[in-house]
Amino acid sequence: MTDHIDLGLKDTTAGCACCATSTVAENPVPMPAAETDDILVSGMTCSHCVSSVTEQLTGIDGVQSVTVELNAGGTSRVTIHSASALDPAQVKAAVDEAGYALADSPV
């Protein structure tokens, strides 16, 4: 038999995810379909480079987040999550503005 510790929780909806009462809305509002684009960027060497590219890309309307897999001095993979498809010219301009270049070769 397992001993249970009384945590003093009085709210029946409180608790951990495995035992809390579900509160799912009957008609949830659909979220916009997210787009994910991977680009390759050459020349980034440090966290400052990552910050510069991230800042420029998140400045594009619709961009929700940016993730960078830094390959110092080589070609880094940059993943852009956005609410809708992005204009490739805007992405290129943002990378150029940060001081880097899109790469054509795989990581």
XYZ file of C-alpha atoms in Angstrom:
107
model
C 0.000 0.000 0.000
C 1.295 3.453 -0.959
C 1.181 6.315 1.518
C -0.235 9.550 0.128
C 0.811 12.966 1.326
C -1.995 15.496 1.751
C -0.875 18.663 0.000
C -3.861 20.614 1.235
C -5.256 21.208 -2.238
C -8.925 22.113 -1.963
C -9.582 23.101 -5.587
C -10.570 19.965 -7.510
C -9.190 21.461 -10.732
C -5.785 22.047 -9.126
C -3.079 19.439 -9.293
C -0.693 17.920 -11.727
C -1.471 17.208 -15.362
C -2.128 13.525 -14.723
C -4.947 14.038 -12.211
C -6.341 17.519 -12.876
C -9.828 17.855 -14.311
C -9.772 18.599 -18.020
C -11.042 22.010 -19.054
C -11.100 21.730 -22.835
C -13.278 24.285 -24.616
C -16.111 22.828 -26.682
C -15.324 24.996 -29.705
C -11.638 25.887 -29.528
C -10.437 28.772 -31.681
C -8.200 27.354 -34.413
C -4.625 28.631 -34.437
C -3.202 29.819 -37.735
C -1.208 27.167 -39.544
C 2.448 27.666 -38.756
C 5.106 27.596 -41.441
C 8.636 26.389 -40.794
C 11.479 27.331 -43.111
C 15.103 26.238 -42.841
C 17.773 28.425 -44.367
C 21.548 28.093 -44.388
C 23.648 31.079 -43.353
C 27.409 31.304 -43.731
C 29.914 33.268 -41.678
C 28.399 33.213 -38.193
C 31.019 32.490 -35.513
C 29.525 33.353 -32.101
C 26.437 34.155 -30.049
C 26.588 37.809 -31.162
C 26.267 36.638 -34.770
C 23.295 34.473 -33.804
C 21.690 37.444 -32.018
C 22.156 39.720 -35.030
C 20.590 37.263 -37.471
C 17.775 36.415 -35.042
C 16.970 40.091 -34.446
C 16.776 40.868 -38.158
C 14.646 37.823 -38.984
C 12.202 38.377 -36.104
C 11.681 41.871 -37.485
C 9.877 40.387 -40.497
C 6.084 40.526 -40.127
C 4.655 37.148 -39.199
C 7.866 35.627 -37.820
C 7.083 33.975 -34.483
C 10.488 32.550 -33.555
C 13.955 31.815 -34.904
C 16.265 28.959 -33.908
C 19.918 28.802 -34.934
C 22.158 25.734 -34.992
C 25.514 27.523 -34.964
C 28.357 25.950 -36.924
C 31.083 28.452 -36.033
C 32.844 29.665 -39.166
C 30.893 27.298 -41.395
C 27.316 27.033 -42.549
C 24.686 27.354 -39.814
C 21.107 26.105 -40.042
C 18.503 28.738 -39.189
C 14.912 27.630 -38.622
C 12.210 30.284 -38.966
C 8.721 29.686 -37.562
C 6.078 32.022 -38.960
C 2.329 32.432 -39.137
C 2.384 32.250 -42.937
C 4.793 31.721 -45.822
C 7.617 34.262 -45.951
C 8.863 36.204 -48.943
C 12.342 34.796 -49.734
C 13.515 38.292 -50.715
C 12.643 39.582 -47.219
C 14.518 36.710 -45.600
C 17.588 37.348 -47.769
C 17.441 41.093 -47.043
C 17.248 40.438 -43.285
C 20.261 38.102 -43.360
C 22.180 40.623 -45.508
C 21.263 43.437 -43.088
C 22.696 41.367 -40.218
C 25.973 41.181 -42.160
C 25.835 37.561 -43.320
C 24.955 35.632 -46.462
C 22.613 32.827 -47.393
C 24.545 29.680 -48.262
C 23.681 27.274 -51.049
C 25.519 24.240 -49.696
C 24.049 21.842 -47.148
C 25.135 21.992 -43.517
